């Protein structure tokens, strides 16, 4: 089964979509990668879902990616004596280290790291931004703030701090336990880190993961935007998590930030995923709004590697329809007469490396000679990702002897990965590439393909060879 679109679709699993039958339906409707949200999933349930996905993978005979999304630090206020309190505009309200239940004048903030980091003038957003405070007086144990936008605040509502850099890890003890449990399955492809503020947050995770999964950084804090390039460089992929980003920053700036992140990731050759509320109305309705369709289309026009469904597929009433709609929108955009010119206009210049020069040359040759496909031999996925960075018109086939690599490439724009046994030499690579292109229906007899690989074989990042070959007959005939 080969997708007819380049952009990939992520679907979150949840109460509406966790049975083997539903997972298979979602895959056949268009899902390439499944997300498991550890904010709502126990270790036992996570292992069950991973096994379900792998069983479906065996059934459909195609590699499927699995993304484990760590919860990250959830910052919340304490409890109120009456369960809630009304905060009035212009009043003073204190957040402190006292665990006594709160009232309309104060509440416990069970996060000493926040109280230590807050400074006068910092903004505090409570309950998903519905209530807005400005810190006026700060000590290591309390902050007295002015209520700018009031409202009813109840127990354990969330706290967002758009101006404050909290000097603690982005990984909580729960995240560490969840990460170890996910890696122990030996079947997880991507780990998403939540609420990253600085590059050091990524380094902490990569030291634990040790290459056993790709590291996906979720950008949902304003602080991360100030060090975006460093974060992109350290990450294996980036998720534009627009939900929390839209809480901590003005909504009207989020579309511009989305473009910045997409361009930065495309330039670096790192997969970028656009997420949150893409088809939100399909949680309860069988069709999306026109604005939602336009939102998804914009992400595809920008050249994002993947687009993601959250509650739409996890808890909505129409999970299969939501995935099918995402698939349909992507197909229509990619067939739009303006799509190719927009993608080409956004292409970054190759980095000054052999691998990028080879990948750029492969695209140019494929387009000039109207070849049937670009075929990459890749042990670790590097060659295929660099080919994808070019956003070529031709299909990209990634041949790999690694099942883990094949699954991880399910996230990467335009890549159709095929698991195959290890190559003996270059002639074996060329012969096998032509046979697989024919078998997969990507090329026909007498078509030509271009093949890239690294010599010597099995060395990551060593892409340095191109060969044009005819499909069928004498594969080794060259132009």
Tab-separated table of C-alpha atoms in Angstrom:
chain	number	residue	atom	x	y	z
A	1	UNK	CA	0.000	0.000	0.000
A	2	UNK	CA	1.580	3.255	-1.166
A	3	UNK	CA	0.142	6.640	-0.239
A	4	UNK	CA	-0.585	8.938	-3.164
A	5	UNK	CA	0.296	12.033	-1.128
A	6	UNK	CA	3.619	13.343	0.173
A	7	UNK	CA	2.571	14.864	3.507
A	8	UNK	CA	2.082	12.356	6.321
A	9	UNK	CA	-0.864	12.067	8.738
A	10	UNK	CA	-0.574	11.480	12.493
A	11	UNK	CA	-3.583	10.216	14.439
A	12	UNK	CA	-3.832	10.206	18.225
A	13	UNK	CA	-5.225	7.075	19.817
A	14	UNK	CA	-7.745	7.246	22.649
A	15	UNK	CA	-11.143	6.002	23.819
A	16	UNK	CA	-12.621	6.352	20.323
A	17	UNK	CA	-9.809	4.609	18.504
A	18	UNK	CA	-7.923	2.009	20.532
A	19	UNK	CA	-9.333	-1.311	19.331
A	20	UNK	CA	-7.393	-3.322	16.723
A	21	UNK	CA	-10.280	-2.928	14.282
A	22	UNK	CA	-10.324	0.854	14.670
A	23	UNK	CA	-6.535	1.202	14.429
A	24	UNK	CA	-6.598	-0.712	11.145
A	25	UNK	CA	-9.473	1.453	9.862
A	26	UNK	CA	-7.517	4.596	10.719
A	27	UNK	CA	-4.433	3.286	8.925
A	28	UNK	CA	-6.407	2.392	5.818
A	29	UNK	CA	-8.114	5.815	5.929
A	30	UNK	CA	-4.691	7.486	5.814
A	31	UNK	CA	-2.893	7.475	9.186
A	32	UNK	CA	0.865	6.925	8.819
A	33	UNK	CA	1.911	7.398	12.447
A	34	UNK	CA	-0.026	6.827	15.676
A	35	UNK	CA	0.418	9.067	18.720
A	36	UNK	CA	0.008	7.781	22.264
A	37	UNK	CA	-0.502	10.629	24.737
A	38	UNK	CA	1.054	9.733	28.101
A	39	UNK	CA	-0.998	12.457	29.817
A	40	UNK	CA	-3.911	10.009	29.680
A	41	UNK	CA	-2.256	6.595	29.307
A	42	UNK	CA	-0.881	4.135	31.874
A	43	UNK	CA	2.211	2.054	31.174
A	44	UNK	CA	0.137	-1.071	30.819
A	45	UNK	CA	-2.271	0.557	28.393
A	46	UNK	CA	0.639	2.062	26.438
A	47	UNK	CA	2.159	-1.398	25.978
A	48	UNK	CA	-1.215	-2.774	24.843
A	49	UNK	CA	-1.581	0.019	22.261
A	50	UNK	CA	1.960	-0.484	20.963
A	51	UNK	CA	1.265	-4.191	20.493
A	52	UNK	CA	-2.042	-3.418	18.774
A	53	UNK	CA	-0.286	-1.125	16.304
A	54	UNK	CA	2.375	-3.736	15.592
A	55	UNK	CA	-0.298	-6.389	15.019
A	56	UNK	CA	-1.998	-4.072	12.518
A	57	UNK	CA	1.385	-3.415	10.917
A	58	UNK	CA	1.787	-7.143	10.321
A	59	UNK	CA	-1.715	-7.312	8.867
A	60	UNK	CA	-1.275	-4.451	6.395
A	61	UNK	CA	2.387	-5.281	5.615
A	62	UNK	CA	3.500	-1.640	5.819
A	63	UNK	CA	5.735	0.071	8.403
A	64	UNK	CA	3.776	2.195	10.880
A	65	UNK	CA	5.343	4.831	13.105
A	66	UNK	CA	4.604	5.124	16.837
A	67	UNK	CA	4.968	8.437	18.684
A	68	UNK	CA	4.991	8.517	22.490
A	69	UNK	CA	4.091	12.011	23.689
A	70	UNK	CA	5.412	12.752	27.193
A	71	UNK	CA	3.204	14.899	29.422
A	72	UNK	CA	5.873	17.344	30.577
A	73	UNK	CA	5.515	19.605	33.624
A	74	UNK	CA	1.861	20.437	34.259
A	75	UNK	CA	1.763	23.608	36.350
A	76	UNK	CA	-1.411	24.018	38.378
A	77	UNK	CA	-2.740	26.090	41.273
A	78	UNK	CA	-3.818	24.361	44.486
A	79	UNK	CA	-7.300	23.972	45.911
A	80	UNK	CA	-9.886	26.415	47.230
A	81	UNK	CA	-11.861	26.105	50.453
A	82	UNK	CA	-15.117	26.317	48.477
A	83	UNK	CA	-13.820	24.568	45.359
A	84	UNK	CA	-13.489	27.857	43.462
A	85	UNK	CA	-13.158	31.622	43.900
A	86	UNK	CA	-14.135	34.677	41.866
A	87	UNK	CA	-11.189	36.888	40.937
A	88	UNK	CA	-12.308	40.465	40.288
A	89	UNK	CA	-10.617	42.772	37.805
A	90	UNK	CA	-8.302	45.251	39.536
A	91	UNK	CA	-8.085	43.236	42.757
A	92	UNK	CA	-4.897	41.827	44.279
A	93	UNK	CA	-4.423	38.073	44.312
A	94	UNK	CA	-1.581	36.173	45.924
A	95	UNK	CA	-0.035	32.865	44.930
A	96	UNK	CA	2.091	31.420	47.708
A	97	UNK	CA	3.760	28.375	49.237
A	98	UNK	CA	1.105	27.959	51.960
A	99	UNK	CA	-0.850	24.697	51.359
A	100	UNK	CA	-3.939	26.057	53.145
A	101	UNK	CA	-6.998	26.013	50.820
A	102	UNK	CA	-7.434	29.316	49.037
A	103	UNK	CA	-10.118	32.002	48.709
A	104	UNK	CA	-10.729	35.130	46.629
A	105	UNK	CA	-7.486	36.712	47.947
A	106	UNK	CA	-4.936	33.886	47.626
A	107	UNK	CA	-4.228	30.291	46.571
A	108	UNK	CA	-1.464	27.754	47.050
A	109	UNK	CA	0.974	27.413	44.149
A	110	UNK	CA	2.648	24.001	44.657
A	111	UNK	CA	5.598	24.853	42.417
A	112	UNK	CA	8.419	26.575	44.354
A	113	UNK	CA	10.403	26.850	41.121
A	114	UNK	CA	7.767	29.254	39.755
A	115	UNK	CA	7.765	31.457	42.845
A	116	UNK	CA	11.560	31.639	42.695
A	117	UNK	CA	11.558	32.605	39.004
A	118	UNK	CA	8.703	35.155	38.895
A	119	UNK	CA	9.596	38.836	38.680
A	120	UNK	CA	7.467	42.008	38.850
A	121	UNK	CA	5.804	42.640	35.494
A	122	UNK	CA	5.599	38.960	34.507
A	123	UNK	CA	2.269	37.691	33.188
A	124	UNK	CA	0.464	34.719	34.731
A	125	UNK	CA	-2.268	33.046	32.683
A	126	UNK	CA	-4.692	30.800	34.566
A	127	UNK	CA	-7.212	28.270	33.276
A	128	UNK	CA	-6.003	28.174	29.634
A	129	UNK	CA	-5.567	31.938	29.550
A	130	UNK	CA	-9.105	32.808	30.642
A	131	UNK	CA	-7.729	34.694	33.687
A	132	UNK	CA	-4.763	37.071	33.378
A	133	UNK	CA	-2.619	38.390	36.196
A	134	UNK	CA	0.430	40.669	36.308
A	135	UNK	CA	2.978	40.078	39.083
A	136	UNK	CA	3.536	43.189	41.205
A	137	UNK	CA	5.519	42.004	44.237
A	138	UNK	CA	7.605	38.816	44.324
A	139	UNK	CA	9.469	36.887	46.999
A	140	UNK	CA	10.841	33.310	46.911
A	141	UNK	CA	7.685	32.116	48.704
A	142	UNK	CA	4.892	34.316	47.332
A	143	UNK	CA	3.816	36.547	44.469
A	144	UNK	CA	1.184	39.232	44.761
A	145	UNK	CA	-0.412	39.999	41.418
A	146	UNK	CA	-2.970	42.378	39.963
A	147	UNK	CA	-5.996	40.798	38.291
A	148	UNK	CA	-6.112	42.192	34.740
A	149	UNK	CA	-8.795	39.833	33.424
A	150	UNK	CA	-10.884	38.219	36.134
A	151	UNK	CA	-13.159	35.219	36.312
A	152	UNK	CA	-14.013	32.110	38.257
A	153	UNK	CA	-10.945	30.055	39.193
A	154	UNK	CA	-11.500	26.520	40.455
A	155	UNK	CA	-9.273	23.803	41.942
A	156	UNK	CA	-6.148	22.620	40.107
A	157	UNK	CA	-6.487	24.856	37.070
A	158	UNK	CA	-3.412	25.286	34.891
A	159	UNK	CA	-0.839	28.068	35.089
A	160	UNK	CA	1.041	29.413	32.060
A	161	UNK	CA	4.007	31.759	32.303
A	162	UNK	CA	4.842	33.378	28.959
A	163	UNK	CA	7.492	35.733	30.416
A	164	UNK	CA	9.162	33.418	32.914
A	165	UNK	CA	12.066	31.058	32.329
A	166	UNK	CA	11.698	28.291	34.915
A	167	UNK	CA	15.067	26.812	35.839
A	168	UNK	CA	13.935	23.225	36.142
A	169	UNK	CA	13.930	20.263	33.817
A	170	UNK	CA	11.244	19.864	31.157
A	171	UNK	CA	11.102	16.199	32.203
A	172	UNK	CA	9.292	15.343	35.416
A	173	UNK	CA	9.727	12.085	37.385
A	174	UNK	CA	6.588	10.849	35.590
A	175	UNK	CA	8.178	11.655	32.237
A	176	UNK	CA	11.313	9.726	33.165
A	177	UNK	CA	9.234	6.697	34.145
A	178	UNK	CA	7.077	6.966	31.007
A	179	UNK	CA	10.154	7.289	28.806
A	180	UNK	CA	11.823	4.220	30.289
A	181	UNK	CA	8.593	2.221	29.905
A	182	UNK	CA	8.258	3.289	26.268
A	183	UNK	CA	11.868	2.466	25.406
A	184	UNK	CA	11.545	-0.915	27.129
A	185	UNK	CA	8.995	-1.984	24.507
A	186	UNK	CA	11.794	-1.740	21.910
A	187	UNK	CA	9.066	-0.788	19.440
A	188	UNK	CA	8.656	2.995	19.739
A	189	UNK	CA	9.902	5.256	16.963
A	190	UNK	CA	9.515	8.818	18.234
A	191	UNK	CA	9.495	10.455	21.679
A	192	UNK	CA	7.855	13.894	21.939
A	193	UNK	CA	9.117	16.284	24.631
A	194	UNK	CA	6.549	18.730	26.001
A	195	UNK	CA	7.038	22.314	27.202
A	196	UNK	CA	10.658	22.588	26.083
A	197	UNK	CA	12.113	25.991	26.949
A	198	UNK	CA	15.811	25.658	26.102
A	199	UNK	CA	18.259	23.347	24.314
A	200	UNK	CA	19.356	21.757	27.579
A	201	UNK	CA	15.880	20.226	27.944
A	202	UNK	CA	16.497	18.228	24.756
A	203	UNK	CA	19.989	17.130	25.776
A	204	UNK	CA	18.605	15.589	28.959
A	205	UNK	CA	16.254	13.390	26.938
A	206	UNK	CA	18.747	12.436	24.236
A	207	UNK	CA	21.205	11.275	26.897
A	208	UNK	CA	18.578	8.790	28.078
A	209	UNK	CA	17.230	7.760	24.680
A	210	UNK	CA	20.673	7.080	23.177
A	211	UNK	CA	19.358	6.820	19.627
A	212	UNK	CA	16.732	4.190	20.443
A	213	UNK	CA	14.023	6.559	19.155
A	214	UNK	CA	13.872	9.887	17.383
A	215	UNK	CA	13.514	12.977	19.582
A	216	UNK	CA	10.611	15.268	18.663
A	217	UNK	CA	10.575	18.678	20.334
A	218	UNK	CA	7.192	20.303	20.850
A	219	UNK	CA	7.371	24.090	20.553
A	220	UNK	CA	4.669	25.449	22.841
A	221	UNK	CA	6.562	27.965	25.002
A	222	UNK	CA	7.538	31.511	23.959
A	223	UNK	CA	10.950	30.921	25.544
A	224	UNK	CA	11.659	28.175	23.005
A	225	UNK	CA	11.116	30.601	20.116
A	226	UNK	CA	14.003	32.776	21.328
A	227	UNK	CA	16.389	29.824	20.821
A	228	UNK	CA	14.611	28.144	17.939
A	229	UNK	CA	17.661	27.444	15.766
A	230	UNK	CA	19.556	25.744	18.600
A	231	UNK	CA	16.508	23.644	19.414
A	232	UNK	CA	16.003	22.616	15.784
A	233	UNK	CA	19.667	21.651	15.505
A	234	UNK	CA	19.444	19.360	18.561
A	235	UNK	CA	16.093	17.784	17.639
A	236	UNK	CA	15.353	14.955	15.216
A	237	UNK	CA	11.967	16.561	14.462
A	238	UNK	CA	9.798	19.437	15.670
A	239	UNK	CA	6.086	19.684	16.439
A	240	UNK	CA	4.374	23.063	16.156
A	241	UNK	CA	2.084	22.631	19.177
A	242	UNK	CA	-0.249	25.531	18.521
A	243	UNK	CA	-2.611	24.880	21.433
A	244	UNK	CA	-0.414	25.843	24.369
A	245	UNK	CA	1.569	28.271	22.218
A	246	UNK	CA	-1.713	30.081	21.537
A	247	UNK	CA	-2.391	30.305	25.273
A	248	UNK	CA	0.946	31.875	26.162
A	249	UNK	CA	1.210	34.158	23.131
A	250	UNK	CA	-1.316	36.324	21.291
A	251	UNK	CA	-3.309	34.140	18.922
A	252	UNK	CA	-2.673	36.442	16.006
A	253	UNK	CA	1.104	35.828	16.093
A	254	UNK	CA	0.850	32.026	16.047
A	255	UNK	CA	0.388	31.669	12.245
A	256	UNK	CA	3.572	33.659	11.667
A	257	UNK	CA	5.456	31.550	14.193
A	258	UNK	CA	4.166	28.416	12.451
A	259	UNK	CA	5.719	29.636	9.206
A	260	UNK	CA	9.003	30.481	10.956
A	261	UNK	CA	9.243	27.015	12.465
A	262	UNK	CA	8.273	25.267	9.236
A	263	UNK	CA	10.897	27.181	7.253
A	264	UNK	CA	13.594	26.575	9.901
A	265	UNK	CA	12.899	22.835	9.935
A	266	UNK	CA	12.764	22.565	6.151
A	267	UNK	CA	16.106	24.361	5.882
A	268	UNK	CA	17.640	22.006	8.445
A	269	UNK	CA	16.089	18.924	6.857
A	270	UNK	CA	14.243	18.044	10.082
A	271	UNK	CA	10.639	16.754	9.893
A	272	UNK	CA	8.096	19.334	11.071
A	273	UNK	CA	4.589	18.445	12.269
A	274	UNK	CA	1.688	20.917	12.490
A	275	UNK	CA	-0.656	20.040	15.353
A	276	UNK	CA	-3.656	21.069	17.452
A	277	UNK	CA	-7.254	21.889	16.506
A	278	UNK	CA	-6.723	21.203	12.814
A	279	UNK	CA	-10.185	19.652	12.404
A	280	UNK	CA	-11.516	20.483	15.873
A	281	UNK	CA	-15.185	20.603	14.904
A	282	UNK	CA	-15.002	16.966	13.758
A	283	UNK	CA	-14.884	15.924	17.414
A	284	UNK	CA	-18.655	16.285	17.321
A	285	UNK	CA	-19.512	16.849	13.636
A	286	UNK	CA	-19.011	14.580	10.596
A	287	UNK	CA	-17.591	17.425	8.488
A	288	UNK	CA	-15.120	20.228	9.295
A	289	UNK	CA	-15.562	23.962	8.925
A	290	UNK	CA	-14.237	25.742	5.846
A	291	UNK	CA	-11.707	27.556	8.024
A	292	UNK	CA	-10.351	24.234	9.343
A	293	UNK	CA	-9.967	22.878	5.825
A	294	UNK	CA	-8.078	26.033	4.889
A	295	UNK	CA	-5.853	25.643	7.969
A	296	UNK	CA	-4.890	22.090	7.029
A	297	UNK	CA	-4.333	23.143	3.417
A	298	UNK	CA	-2.019	25.958	4.509
A	299	UNK	CA	0.196	23.496	6.379
A	300	UNK	CA	0.389	21.288	3.282
A	301	UNK	CA	1.168	24.247	1.007
A	302	UNK	CA	3.966	25.263	3.408
A	303	UNK	CA	5.602	21.868	2.911
A	304	UNK	CA	5.118	20.498	6.428
A	305	UNK	CA	6.159	16.873	6.766
A	306	UNK	CA	3.068	15.877	8.704
A	307	UNK	CA	-0.302	17.104	9.962
A	308	UNK	CA	-1.779	15.785	13.184
A	309	UNK	CA	-5.157	14.952	14.690
A	310	UNK	CA	-5.533	15.070	18.476
A	311	UNK	CA	-8.958	14.778	20.116
A	312	UNK	CA	-10.544	14.394	16.665
A	313	UNK	CA	-9.246	10.817	16.410
A	314	UNK	CA	-8.684	10.098	20.116
A	315	UNK	CA	-12.040	11.008	21.628
A	316	UNK	CA	-14.216	12.297	18.801
A	317	UNK	CA	-17.368	10.786	17.372
A	318	UNK	CA	-15.903	10.523	13.846
A	319	UNK	CA	-12.257	9.361	14.055
A	320	UNK	CA	-12.159	7.522	10.717
A	321	UNK	CA	-13.921	10.367	8.926
A	322	UNK	CA	-11.433	12.854	10.413
A	323	UNK	CA	-8.444	10.884	9.114
A	324	UNK	CA	-10.113	10.426	5.721
A	325	UNK	CA	-10.818	14.159	5.541
A	326	UNK	CA	-7.195	14.978	6.387
A	327	UNK	CA	-6.096	12.587	3.658
A	328	UNK	CA	-8.519	14.108	1.134
A	329	UNK	CA	-7.466	17.685	1.860
A	330	UNK	CA	-3.791	16.774	1.455
A	331	UNK	CA	-4.398	14.980	-1.844
A	332	UNK	CA	-6.329	17.909	-3.265
A	333	UNK	CA	-3.704	20.444	-2.221
A	334	UNK	CA	-0.869	18.405	-3.684
A	335	UNK	CA	-2.771	18.206	-6.986
A	336	UNK	CA	-3.440	21.943	-7.014
A	337	UNK	CA	-1.779	23.732	-9.971
A	338	UNK	CA	-0.099	26.204	-7.600
A	339	UNK	CA	1.248	23.617	-5.157
A	340	UNK	CA	4.483	22.774	-6.942
A	341	UNK	CA	5.462	26.417	-7.565
A	342	UNK	CA	4.855	27.290	-3.893
A	343	UNK	CA	6.887	24.304	-2.660
A	344	UNK	CA	9.730	25.120	-5.052
A	345	UNK	CA	9.761	28.792	-4.051
A	346	UNK	CA	10.268	27.842	-0.393
A	347	UNK	CA	13.144	25.432	-1.046
A	348	UNK	CA	16.310	26.291	0.870
A	349	UNK	CA	19.743	26.198	-0.717
A	350	UNK	CA	21.677	22.977	-0.048
A	351	UNK	CA	23.920	22.919	2.988
A	352	UNK	CA	27.650	22.771	2.057
A	353	UNK	CA	27.930	19.023	2.598
A	354	UNK	CA	28.440	16.118	0.231
A	355	UNK	CA	25.123	14.558	1.248
A	356	UNK	CA	23.150	17.730	0.509
A	357	UNK	CA	24.958	18.333	-2.777
A	358	UNK	CA	24.173	14.770	-3.874
A	359	UNK	CA	20.523	15.097	-2.815
A	360	UNK	CA	20.093	18.404	-4.644
A	361	UNK	CA	21.723	16.925	-7.734
A	362	UNK	CA	19.440	13.872	-7.594
A	363	UNK	CA	16.360	16.126	-7.582
A	364	UNK	CA	17.641	18.276	-10.422
A	365	UNK	CA	18.565	15.275	-12.561
A	366	UNK	CA	15.243	13.556	-11.830
A	367	UNK	CA	13.318	16.658	-12.877
A	368	UNK	CA	15.458	17.400	-15.954
A	369	UNK	CA	15.260	13.825	-17.281
A	370	UNK	CA	11.703	13.241	-16.027
A	371	UNK	CA	12.766	10.109	-14.152
A	372	UNK	CA	10.207	7.856	-12.488
A	373	UNK	CA	11.591	7.988	-8.952
A	374	UNK	CA	14.423	8.914	-6.618
A	375	UNK	CA	15.559	5.795	-4.780
A	376	UNK	CA	17.686	6.048	-1.643
A	377	UNK	CA	19.587	3.206	-0.027
A	378	UNK	CA	19.667	4.136	3.666
A	379	UNK	CA	20.644	2.233	6.779
A	380	UNK	CA	19.786	4.960	9.300
A	381	UNK	CA	17.436	7.203	7.286
A	382	UNK	CA	19.863	10.074	6.683
A	383	UNK	CA	19.956	9.736	2.889
A	384	UNK	CA	16.150	9.603	2.669
A	385	UNK	CA	15.704	12.635	4.938
A	386	UNK	CA	18.131	14.687	2.845
A	387	UNK	CA	16.272	13.652	-0.301
A	388	UNK	CA	13.004	14.708	1.356
A	389	UNK	CA	14.508	18.088	2.263
A	390	UNK	CA	14.608	18.843	-1.469
A	391	UNK	CA	10.821	18.287	-1.781
A	392	UNK	CA	11.185	16.675	-5.239
A	393	UNK	CA	8.372	16.197	-7.719
A	394	UNK	CA	9.274	12.520	-8.130
A	395	UNK	CA	8.378	9.857	-5.521
A	396	UNK	CA	11.103	9.005	-3.012
A	397	UNK	CA	11.640	5.316	-2.283
A	398	UNK	CA	13.786	4.552	0.766
A	399	UNK	CA	15.271	1.059	0.765
A	400	UNK	CA	16.542	-0.025	4.152
A	401	UNK	CA	17.491	-3.243	5.926
A	402	UNK	CA	16.433	-1.686	9.252
A	403	UNK	CA	12.842	-2.077	10.438
A	404	UNK	CA	13.342	0.743	12.955
A	405	UNK	CA	14.525	3.085	10.180
A	406	UNK	CA	11.606	2.102	7.963
A	407	UNK	CA	9.120	2.893	10.724
A	408	UNK	CA	10.761	6.194	11.610
A	409	UNK	CA	10.631	7.319	7.984
A	410	UNK	CA	6.827	6.971	8.078
A	411	UNK	CA	6.891	10.553	9.414
A	412	UNK	CA	9.042	12.052	6.642
A	413	UNK	CA	7.573	13.988	3.703
A	414	UNK	CA	7.303	12.069	0.451
A	415	UNK	CA	9.194	8.969	1.600
A	416	UNK	CA	7.820	5.521	0.773
A	417	UNK	CA	10.025	3.152	2.760
A	418	UNK	CA	10.549	-0.479	1.820
A	419	UNK	CA	12.206	-3.008	4.104
A	420	UNK	CA	14.730	-5.165	2.274
A	421	UNK	CA	17.697	-7.353	3.149
A	422	UNK	CA	21.151	-5.847	3.399
A	423	UNK	CA	23.000	-5.099	0.178
A	424	UNK	CA	26.106	-6.949	-0.943
A	425	UNK	CA	27.541	-4.209	-3.124
A	426	UNK	CA	26.534	-1.313	-5.375
A	427	UNK	CA	25.358	-3.520	-8.221
A	428	UNK	CA	23.083	-5.344	-5.786
A	429	UNK	CA	21.658	-1.967	-4.662
A	430	UNK	CA	20.934	-0.909	-8.248
A	431	UNK	CA	19.349	-4.222	-9.240
A	432	UNK	CA	17.192	-4.341	-6.146
A	433	UNK	CA	16.153	-0.675	-6.483
A	434	UNK	CA	14.902	-1.232	-10.023
A	435	UNK	CA	13.069	-4.436	-9.113
A	436	UNK	CA	11.355	-2.802	-6.127
A	437	UNK	CA	10.360	0.300	-8.116
A	438	UNK	CA	8.717	-2.022	-10.646
A	439	UNK	CA	7.105	-4.211	-7.987
A	440	UNK	CA	5.699	-1.209	-6.083
A	441	UNK	CA	4.099	0.198	-9.219
A	442	UNK	CA	6.203	3.366	-9.093
A	443	UNK	CA	8.020	2.649	-12.348
A	444	UNK	CA	7.305	0.621	-15.458
A	445	UNK	CA	9.504	-1.259	-17.917
A	446	UNK	CA	11.986	1.062	-19.678
A	447	UNK	CA	11.446	3.883	-17.142
A	448	UNK	CA	14.560	5.317	-15.582
A	449	UNK	CA	15.233	5.977	-11.910
A	450	UNK	CA	18.045	7.682	-10.031
A	451	UNK	CA	19.643	5.893	-7.105
A	452	UNK	CA	21.631	7.479	-4.260
A	453	UNK	CA	23.638	5.735	-1.576
A	454	UNK	CA	26.672	6.118	0.623
A	455	UNK	CA	29.935	4.319	-0.083
A	456	UNK	CA	31.165	2.496	1.906
A	457	UNK	CA	27.790	1.065	2.852
A	458	UNK	CA	26.266	1.320	6.340
A	459	UNK	CA	28.016	4.555	7.293
A	460	UNK	CA	25.509	7.227	8.406
A	461	UNK	CA	25.714	10.528	6.572
A	462	UNK	CA	28.031	9.224	3.853
A	463	UNK	CA	25.730	9.827	0.852
A	464	UNK	CA	28.152	10.258	-2.039
A	465	UNK	CA	26.931	8.202	-5.029
A	466	UNK	CA	24.354	8.702	-7.798
A	467	UNK	CA	23.455	6.289	-10.582
A	468	UNK	CA	20.787	6.447	-13.270
A	469	UNK	CA	19.409	3.039	-14.213
A	470	UNK	CA	16.753	1.598	-16.506
A	471	UNK	CA	13.960	-0.403	-14.920
A	472	UNK	CA	13.622	-3.839	-16.461
A	473	UNK	CA	16.195	-5.633	-18.558
A	474	UNK	CA	19.748	-4.413	-18.063
A	475	UNK	CA	19.567	-2.475	-14.788
A	476	UNK	CA	23.210	-1.536	-14.989
A	477	UNK	CA	22.840	0.385	-18.226
A	478	UNK	CA	23.720	3.993	-17.440
A	479	UNK	CA	23.379	7.398	-19.092
